[in-house]
Tab-separated table of C-alpha atoms in Angstrom:
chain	number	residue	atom	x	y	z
A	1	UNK	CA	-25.355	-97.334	-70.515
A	2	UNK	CA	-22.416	-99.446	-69.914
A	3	UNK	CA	-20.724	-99.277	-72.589
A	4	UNK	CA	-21.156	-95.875	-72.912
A	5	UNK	CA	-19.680	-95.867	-68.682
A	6	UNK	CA	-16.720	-97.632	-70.829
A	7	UNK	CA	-16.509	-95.483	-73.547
A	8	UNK	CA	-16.382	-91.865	-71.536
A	9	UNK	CA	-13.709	-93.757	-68.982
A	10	UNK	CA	-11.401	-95.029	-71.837
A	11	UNK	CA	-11.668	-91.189	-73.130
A	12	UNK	CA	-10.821	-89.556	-70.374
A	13	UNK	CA	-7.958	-92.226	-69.517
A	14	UNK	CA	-6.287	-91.609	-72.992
A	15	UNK	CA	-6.574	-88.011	-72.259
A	16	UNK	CA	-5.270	-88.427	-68.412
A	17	UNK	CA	-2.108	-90.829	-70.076
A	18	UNK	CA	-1.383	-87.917	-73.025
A	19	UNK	CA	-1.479	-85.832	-70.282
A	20	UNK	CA	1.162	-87.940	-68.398
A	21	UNK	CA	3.284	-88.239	-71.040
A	22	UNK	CA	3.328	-84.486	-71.904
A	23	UNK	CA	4.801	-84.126	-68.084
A	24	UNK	CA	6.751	-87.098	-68.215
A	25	UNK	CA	8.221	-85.813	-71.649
A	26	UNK	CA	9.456	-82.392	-70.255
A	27	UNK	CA	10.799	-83.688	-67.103
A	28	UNK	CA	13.388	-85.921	-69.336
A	29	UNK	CA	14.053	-83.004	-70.978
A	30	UNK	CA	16.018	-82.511	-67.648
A	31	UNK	CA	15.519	-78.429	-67.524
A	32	UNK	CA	17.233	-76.438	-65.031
A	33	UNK	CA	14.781	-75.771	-62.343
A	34	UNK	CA	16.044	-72.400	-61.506
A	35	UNK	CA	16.095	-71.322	-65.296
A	36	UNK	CA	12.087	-73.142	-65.738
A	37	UNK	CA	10.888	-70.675	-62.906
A	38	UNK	CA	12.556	-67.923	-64.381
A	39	UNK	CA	11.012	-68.336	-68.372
A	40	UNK	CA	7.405	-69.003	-66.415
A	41	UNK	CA	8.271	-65.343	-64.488
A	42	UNK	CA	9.278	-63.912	-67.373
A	43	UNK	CA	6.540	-65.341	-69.761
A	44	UNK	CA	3.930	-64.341	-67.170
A	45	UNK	CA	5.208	-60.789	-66.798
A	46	UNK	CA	5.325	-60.189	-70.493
A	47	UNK	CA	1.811	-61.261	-71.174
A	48	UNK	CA	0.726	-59.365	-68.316
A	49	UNK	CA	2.504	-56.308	-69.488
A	50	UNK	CA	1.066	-56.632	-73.391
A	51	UNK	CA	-2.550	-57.328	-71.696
A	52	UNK	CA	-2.425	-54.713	-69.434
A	53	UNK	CA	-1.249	-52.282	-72.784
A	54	UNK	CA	-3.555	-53.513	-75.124
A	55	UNK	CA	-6.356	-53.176	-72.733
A	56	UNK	CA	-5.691	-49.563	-71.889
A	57	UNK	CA	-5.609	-48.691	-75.080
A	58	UNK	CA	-9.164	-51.030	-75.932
A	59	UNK	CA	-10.442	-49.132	-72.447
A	60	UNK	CA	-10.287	-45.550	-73.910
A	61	UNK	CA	-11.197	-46.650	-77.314
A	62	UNK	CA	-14.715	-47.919	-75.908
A	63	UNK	CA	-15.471	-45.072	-73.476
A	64	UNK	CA	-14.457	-42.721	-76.355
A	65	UNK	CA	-11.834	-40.664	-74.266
A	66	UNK	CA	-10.392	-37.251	-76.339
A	67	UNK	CA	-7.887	-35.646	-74.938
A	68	UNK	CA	-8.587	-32.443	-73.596
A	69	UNK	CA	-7.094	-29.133	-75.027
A	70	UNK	CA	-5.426	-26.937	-72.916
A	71	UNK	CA	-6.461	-23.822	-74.511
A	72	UNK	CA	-9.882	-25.500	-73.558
A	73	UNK	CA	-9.531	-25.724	-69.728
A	74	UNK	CA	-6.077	-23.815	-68.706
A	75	UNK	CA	-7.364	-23.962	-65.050
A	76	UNK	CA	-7.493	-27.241	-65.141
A	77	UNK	CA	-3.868	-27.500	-66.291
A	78	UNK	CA	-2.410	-25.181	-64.471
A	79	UNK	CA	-3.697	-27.133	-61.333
A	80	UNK	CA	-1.749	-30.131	-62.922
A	81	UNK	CA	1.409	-28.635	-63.993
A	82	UNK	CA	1.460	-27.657	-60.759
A	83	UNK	CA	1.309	-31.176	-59.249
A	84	UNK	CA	3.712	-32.600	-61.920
A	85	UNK	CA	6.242	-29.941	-60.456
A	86	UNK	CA	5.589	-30.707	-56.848
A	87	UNK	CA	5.607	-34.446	-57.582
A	88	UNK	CA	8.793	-34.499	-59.768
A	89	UNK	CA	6.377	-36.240	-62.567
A	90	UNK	CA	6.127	-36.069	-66.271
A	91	UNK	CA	2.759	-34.420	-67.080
A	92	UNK	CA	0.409	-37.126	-68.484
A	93	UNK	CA	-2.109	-36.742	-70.965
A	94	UNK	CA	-5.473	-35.054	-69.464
A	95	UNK	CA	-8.713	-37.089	-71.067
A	96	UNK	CA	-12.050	-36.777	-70.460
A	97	UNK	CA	-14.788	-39.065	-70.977
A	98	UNK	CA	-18.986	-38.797	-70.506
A	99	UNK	CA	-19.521	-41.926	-67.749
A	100	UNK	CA	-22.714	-42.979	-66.308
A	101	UNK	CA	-21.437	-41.621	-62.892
A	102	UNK	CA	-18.475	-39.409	-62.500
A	103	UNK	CA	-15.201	-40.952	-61.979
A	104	UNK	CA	-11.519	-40.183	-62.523
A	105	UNK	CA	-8.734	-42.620	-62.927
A	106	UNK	CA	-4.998	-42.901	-63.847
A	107	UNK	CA	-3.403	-45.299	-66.633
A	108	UNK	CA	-0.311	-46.749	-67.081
A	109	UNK	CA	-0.079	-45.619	-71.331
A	110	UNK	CA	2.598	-46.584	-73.368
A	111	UNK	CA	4.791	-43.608	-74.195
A	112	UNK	CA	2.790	-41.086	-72.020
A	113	UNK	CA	0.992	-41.565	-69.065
A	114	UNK	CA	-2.834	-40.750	-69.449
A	115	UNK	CA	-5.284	-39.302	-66.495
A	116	UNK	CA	-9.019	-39.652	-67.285
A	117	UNK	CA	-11.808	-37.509	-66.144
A	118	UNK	CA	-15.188	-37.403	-66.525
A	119	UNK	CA	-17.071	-34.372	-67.285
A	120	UNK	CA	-19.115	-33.753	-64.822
A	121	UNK	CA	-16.187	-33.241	-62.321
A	122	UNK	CA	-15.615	-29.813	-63.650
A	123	UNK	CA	-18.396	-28.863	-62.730
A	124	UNK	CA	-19.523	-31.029	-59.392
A	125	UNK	CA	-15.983	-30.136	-57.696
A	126	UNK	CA	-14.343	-26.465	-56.558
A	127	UNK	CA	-10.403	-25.939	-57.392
A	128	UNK	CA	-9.347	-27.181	-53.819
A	129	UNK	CA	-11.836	-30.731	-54.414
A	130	UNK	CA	-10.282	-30.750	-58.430
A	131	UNK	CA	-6.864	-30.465	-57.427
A	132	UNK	CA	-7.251	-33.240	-54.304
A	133	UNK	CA	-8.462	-35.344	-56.800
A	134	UNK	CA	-6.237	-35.275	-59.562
A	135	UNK	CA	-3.478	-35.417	-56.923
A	136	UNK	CA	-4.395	-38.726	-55.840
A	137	UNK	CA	-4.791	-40.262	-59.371
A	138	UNK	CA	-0.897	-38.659	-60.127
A	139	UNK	CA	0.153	-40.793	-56.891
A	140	UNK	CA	-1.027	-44.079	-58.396
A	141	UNK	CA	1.204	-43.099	-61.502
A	142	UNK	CA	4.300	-41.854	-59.644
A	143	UNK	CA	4.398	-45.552	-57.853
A	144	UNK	CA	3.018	-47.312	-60.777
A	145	UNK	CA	0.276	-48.562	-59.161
A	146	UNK	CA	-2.023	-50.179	-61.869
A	147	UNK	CA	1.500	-51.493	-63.549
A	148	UNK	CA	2.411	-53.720	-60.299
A	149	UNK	CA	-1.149	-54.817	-59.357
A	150	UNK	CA	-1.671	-56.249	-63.154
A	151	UNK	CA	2.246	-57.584	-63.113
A	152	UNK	CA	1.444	-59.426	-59.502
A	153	UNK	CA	-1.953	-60.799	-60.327
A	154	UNK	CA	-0.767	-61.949	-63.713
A	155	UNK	CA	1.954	-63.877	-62.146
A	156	UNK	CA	0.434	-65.354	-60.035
A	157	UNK	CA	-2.516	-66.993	-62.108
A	158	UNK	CA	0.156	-68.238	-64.424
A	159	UNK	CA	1.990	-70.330	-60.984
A	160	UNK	CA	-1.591	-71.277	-60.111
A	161	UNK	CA	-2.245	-72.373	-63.934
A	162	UNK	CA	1.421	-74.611	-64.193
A	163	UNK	CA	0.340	-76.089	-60.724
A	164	UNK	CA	-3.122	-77.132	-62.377
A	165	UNK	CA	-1.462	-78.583	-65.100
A	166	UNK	CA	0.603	-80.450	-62.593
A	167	UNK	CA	-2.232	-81.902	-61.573
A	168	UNK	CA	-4.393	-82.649	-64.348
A	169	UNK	CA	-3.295	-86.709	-65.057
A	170	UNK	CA	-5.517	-86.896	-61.909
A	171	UNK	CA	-7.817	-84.880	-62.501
A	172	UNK	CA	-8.820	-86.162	-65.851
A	173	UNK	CA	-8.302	-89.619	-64.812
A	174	UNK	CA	-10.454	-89.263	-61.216
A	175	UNK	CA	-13.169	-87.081	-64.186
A	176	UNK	CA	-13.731	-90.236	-66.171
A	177	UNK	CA	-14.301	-92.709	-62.744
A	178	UNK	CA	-16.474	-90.438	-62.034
A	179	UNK	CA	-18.610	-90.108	-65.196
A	180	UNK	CA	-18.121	-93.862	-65.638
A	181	UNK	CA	-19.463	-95.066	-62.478
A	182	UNK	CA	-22.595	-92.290	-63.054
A	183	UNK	CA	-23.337	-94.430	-66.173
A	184	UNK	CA	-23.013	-97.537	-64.467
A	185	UNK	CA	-25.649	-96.541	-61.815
A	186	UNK	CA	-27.609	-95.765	-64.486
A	187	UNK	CA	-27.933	-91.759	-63.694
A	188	UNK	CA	-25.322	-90.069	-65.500
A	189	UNK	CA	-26.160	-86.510	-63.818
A	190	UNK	CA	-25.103	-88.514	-60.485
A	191	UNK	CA	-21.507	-88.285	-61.008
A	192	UNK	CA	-20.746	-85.937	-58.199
A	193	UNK	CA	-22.208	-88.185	-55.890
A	194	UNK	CA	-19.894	-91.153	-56.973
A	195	UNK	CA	-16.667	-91.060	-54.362
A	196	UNK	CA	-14.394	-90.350	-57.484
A	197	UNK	CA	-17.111	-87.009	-58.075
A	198	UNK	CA	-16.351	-85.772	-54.944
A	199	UNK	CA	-12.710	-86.113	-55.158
A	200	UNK	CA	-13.035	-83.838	-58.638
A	201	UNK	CA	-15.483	-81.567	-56.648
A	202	UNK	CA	-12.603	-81.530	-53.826
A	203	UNK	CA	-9.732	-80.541	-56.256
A	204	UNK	CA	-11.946	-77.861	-57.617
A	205	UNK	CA	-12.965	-76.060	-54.939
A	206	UNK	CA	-9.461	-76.172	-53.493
A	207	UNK	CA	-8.591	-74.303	-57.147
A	208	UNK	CA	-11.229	-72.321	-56.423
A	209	UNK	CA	-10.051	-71.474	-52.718
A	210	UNK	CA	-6.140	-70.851	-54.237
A	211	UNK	CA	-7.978	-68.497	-57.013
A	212	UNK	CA	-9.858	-66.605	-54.211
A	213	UNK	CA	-6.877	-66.500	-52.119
A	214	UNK	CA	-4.903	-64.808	-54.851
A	215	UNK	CA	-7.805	-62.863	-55.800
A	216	UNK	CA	-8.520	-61.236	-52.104
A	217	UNK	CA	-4.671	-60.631	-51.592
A	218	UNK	CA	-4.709	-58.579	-54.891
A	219	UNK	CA	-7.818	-56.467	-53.512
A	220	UNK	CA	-6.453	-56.033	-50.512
A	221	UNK	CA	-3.266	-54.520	-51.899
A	222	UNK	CA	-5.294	-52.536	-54.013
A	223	UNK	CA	-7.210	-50.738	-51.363
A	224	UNK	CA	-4.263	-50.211	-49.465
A	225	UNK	CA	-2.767	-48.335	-52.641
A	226	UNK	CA	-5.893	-46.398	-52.402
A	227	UNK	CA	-5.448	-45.120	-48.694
A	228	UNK	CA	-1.705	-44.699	-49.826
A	229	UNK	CA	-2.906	-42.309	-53.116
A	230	UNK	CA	-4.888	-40.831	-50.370
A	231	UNK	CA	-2.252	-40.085	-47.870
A	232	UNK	CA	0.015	-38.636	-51.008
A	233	UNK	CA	-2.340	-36.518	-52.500
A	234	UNK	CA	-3.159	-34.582	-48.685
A	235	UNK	CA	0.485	-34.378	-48.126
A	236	UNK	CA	1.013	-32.888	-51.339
A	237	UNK	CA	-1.828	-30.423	-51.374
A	238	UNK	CA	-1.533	-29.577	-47.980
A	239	UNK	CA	-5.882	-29.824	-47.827
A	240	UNK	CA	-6.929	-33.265	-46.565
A	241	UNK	CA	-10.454	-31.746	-45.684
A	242	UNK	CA	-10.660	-31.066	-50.216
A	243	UNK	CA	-10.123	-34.584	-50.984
A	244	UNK	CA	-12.474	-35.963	-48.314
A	245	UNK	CA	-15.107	-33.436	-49.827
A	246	UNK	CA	-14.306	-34.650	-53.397
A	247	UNK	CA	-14.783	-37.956	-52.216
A	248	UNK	CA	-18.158	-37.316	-50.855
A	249	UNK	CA	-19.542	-35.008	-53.590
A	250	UNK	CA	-18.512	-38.306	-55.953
A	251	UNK	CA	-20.054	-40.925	-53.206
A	252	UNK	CA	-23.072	-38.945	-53.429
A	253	UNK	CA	-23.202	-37.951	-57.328
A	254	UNK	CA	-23.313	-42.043	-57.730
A	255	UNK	CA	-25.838	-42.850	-54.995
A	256	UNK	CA	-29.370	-42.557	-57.303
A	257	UNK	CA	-32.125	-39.792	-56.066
A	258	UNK	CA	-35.403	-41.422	-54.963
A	259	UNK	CA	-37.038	-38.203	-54.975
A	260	UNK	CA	-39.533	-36.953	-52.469
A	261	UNK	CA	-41.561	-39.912	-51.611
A	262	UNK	CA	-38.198	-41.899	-50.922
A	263	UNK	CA	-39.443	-42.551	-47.242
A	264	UNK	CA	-42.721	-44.244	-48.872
A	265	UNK	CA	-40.226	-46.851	-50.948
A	266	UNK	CA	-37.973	-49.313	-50.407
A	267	UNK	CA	-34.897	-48.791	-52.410
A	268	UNK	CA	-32.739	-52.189	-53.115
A	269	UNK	CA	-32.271	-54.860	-50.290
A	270	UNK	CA	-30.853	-53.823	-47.079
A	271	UNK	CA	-27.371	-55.636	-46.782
A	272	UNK	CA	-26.967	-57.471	-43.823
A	273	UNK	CA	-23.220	-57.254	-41.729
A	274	UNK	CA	-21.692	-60.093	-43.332
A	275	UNK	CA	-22.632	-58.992	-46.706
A	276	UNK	CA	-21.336	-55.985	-46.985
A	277	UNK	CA	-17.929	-57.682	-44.856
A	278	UNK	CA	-17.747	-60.085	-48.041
A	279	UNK	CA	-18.282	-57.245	-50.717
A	280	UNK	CA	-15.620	-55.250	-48.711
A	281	UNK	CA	-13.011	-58.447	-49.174
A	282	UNK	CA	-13.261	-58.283	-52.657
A	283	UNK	CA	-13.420	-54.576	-53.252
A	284	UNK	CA	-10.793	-52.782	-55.082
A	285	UNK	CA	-11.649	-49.622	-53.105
A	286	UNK	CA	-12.054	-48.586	-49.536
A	287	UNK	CA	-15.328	-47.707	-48.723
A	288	UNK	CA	-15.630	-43.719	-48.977
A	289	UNK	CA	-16.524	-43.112	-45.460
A	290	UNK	CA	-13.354	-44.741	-44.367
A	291	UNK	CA	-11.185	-43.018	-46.605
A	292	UNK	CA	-12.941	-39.702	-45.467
A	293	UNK	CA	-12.565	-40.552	-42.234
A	294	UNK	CA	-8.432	-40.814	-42.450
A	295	UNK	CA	-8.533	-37.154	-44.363
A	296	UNK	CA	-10.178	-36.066	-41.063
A	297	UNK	CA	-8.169	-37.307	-38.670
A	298	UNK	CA	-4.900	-36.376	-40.602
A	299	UNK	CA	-6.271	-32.685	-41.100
A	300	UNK	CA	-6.821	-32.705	-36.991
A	301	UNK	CA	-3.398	-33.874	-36.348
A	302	UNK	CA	-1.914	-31.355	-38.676
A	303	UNK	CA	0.015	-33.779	-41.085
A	304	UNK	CA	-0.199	-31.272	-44.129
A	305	UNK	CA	2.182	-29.177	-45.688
A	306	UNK	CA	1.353	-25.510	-46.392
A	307	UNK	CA	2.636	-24.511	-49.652
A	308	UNK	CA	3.579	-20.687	-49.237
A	309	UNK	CA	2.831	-18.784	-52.450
């Protein structure tokens, strides 16, 4: 066991040293620090730009989105071309799908701009709740909402990936102590109890706490776009009071029916306070009752426009 505590260390040193060298080799190369920073910015913006394409385009492949003929639904487009003329937008592409529960959401497409809409909308919401809706999807595409959320999270894993590799002499190097002394000791599942485990289980959490940092920031953006889209859609509607009623119709379309005897059974766990706190942090949407809540007390104030006909 030993030599094997030998073995793993001088494997992980030989990685931690190529490691070092790699860094060592490309800080000789002297590059400009200003122009490194830029090709990382630029690097990460492209990939996130191709991923965020490609993955639009796998997206409506797998839920088997059509485009929906106008001749089809002309209601449903006038109620959009109308939108597109009040928002000073090109009119995307109207697609619907069949979803498990009904949803609507707006794409950043290459060449067109795509709006997707499940089924069961047309026939859960009025013209007022319809229009609401599709209002606030058009306001994520007229500031480019998903574009800039997938651009800024991208970017910011590749920083947090270059700083990782920054680190990662140590980390390989601290790795093999680690293992080494486990086989030493005779217990080689008793590495993270060795004083070189817990400095790898140190490093790795705080990766994990930079990751979660980025991640909540990106969430919390996100649901502030959402209460934005919200704001846009009742200002450009004029009807507050049909979004917040879409909204709830939706809320309440994806909440399952229990039936009669729902009293008599206990449906899921109840979620205590600081549960539902954490699975608000890393929500990408307000909860519904909030949102409905702001549509409520912007209808009382009287922030709406009345479109005369």
């Amino acid at each position: 066991m030993a030599l094997v505590g030998v073995l793993v260390f001088g494997f992980y040193t030989a990685v931690a040293y190529a490691s070092y060298l790699g860094l060592t080799y490309l800080w000789r190369l002297q590059f400009d620090p200003v122009t490194t920073a830029l090709t990382v910015l630029v690097v990460a913006v492209a990939f996130g730009y191709l991923s965020m394409r490609v993955g639009t385009v796998r997206l409506l492949s797998r839920l088997d989105a059509r485009e929906l003929p106008r001749a089809r639904v002309p209601g449903a487009y006038e109620v959009l071309d109308g939108l597109t003329a009040r928002m000073d937008l090109d009119a995307p592409r109207l697609m619907v799908v069949s979803l498990s529960t009904p949803n609507a959401f707006a794409l950043d497409t290459a060449g067109r701009d795509t709006v997707v809409v499940d089924t069961a909308l047309f026939g859960l919401l009025d013209r007022a709740e319809f229009e609401g809706l599709l209002a606030h999807e058009l306001a994520h595409l007229e500031h480019r909402d998903s574009l800039v959320q997938t651009l800024t999270f991208s970017t910011l894993q590749t920083v947090a990936s270059v700083v990782y590799a920054l680190v990662s002499p140590l980390v390989f190097f601290v790795t093999g102590l680690a293992f080494a002394a486990a086989w030493f000791r005779g217990d080689p599942h008793s590495w993270p109890e060795t004083i070189p485990g817990r400095v790898r289980t140190a490093l790795e959490r705080g990766v994990v706490v930079a990751m979660s940092v980025v991640t909540l920031a990106a969430r919390a953006h996100s649901r502030k776009r959402e209460f934005a889209a919200d704001a846009r859609a009742a200002s450009v509607t004029g009807r507050p009071l049909a979004l917040a009623r879409a909204l709830e119709k939706i809320e309440r379309a994806t909440t399952p029916d229990v039936g009669l005897l729902s009293p008599l059974w206990i449906h899921g766990e109840v979620e205590s306070p600081d549960e539902r706190r954490v699975r608000d942090l890393f929500s990408t949407h307000p909860r519904t009752e909030d949102r409905v809540a702001r549509l409520r007390r912007r209808a009382e104030e009287g922030r709406v426009r009345i479109d005369v006909q």
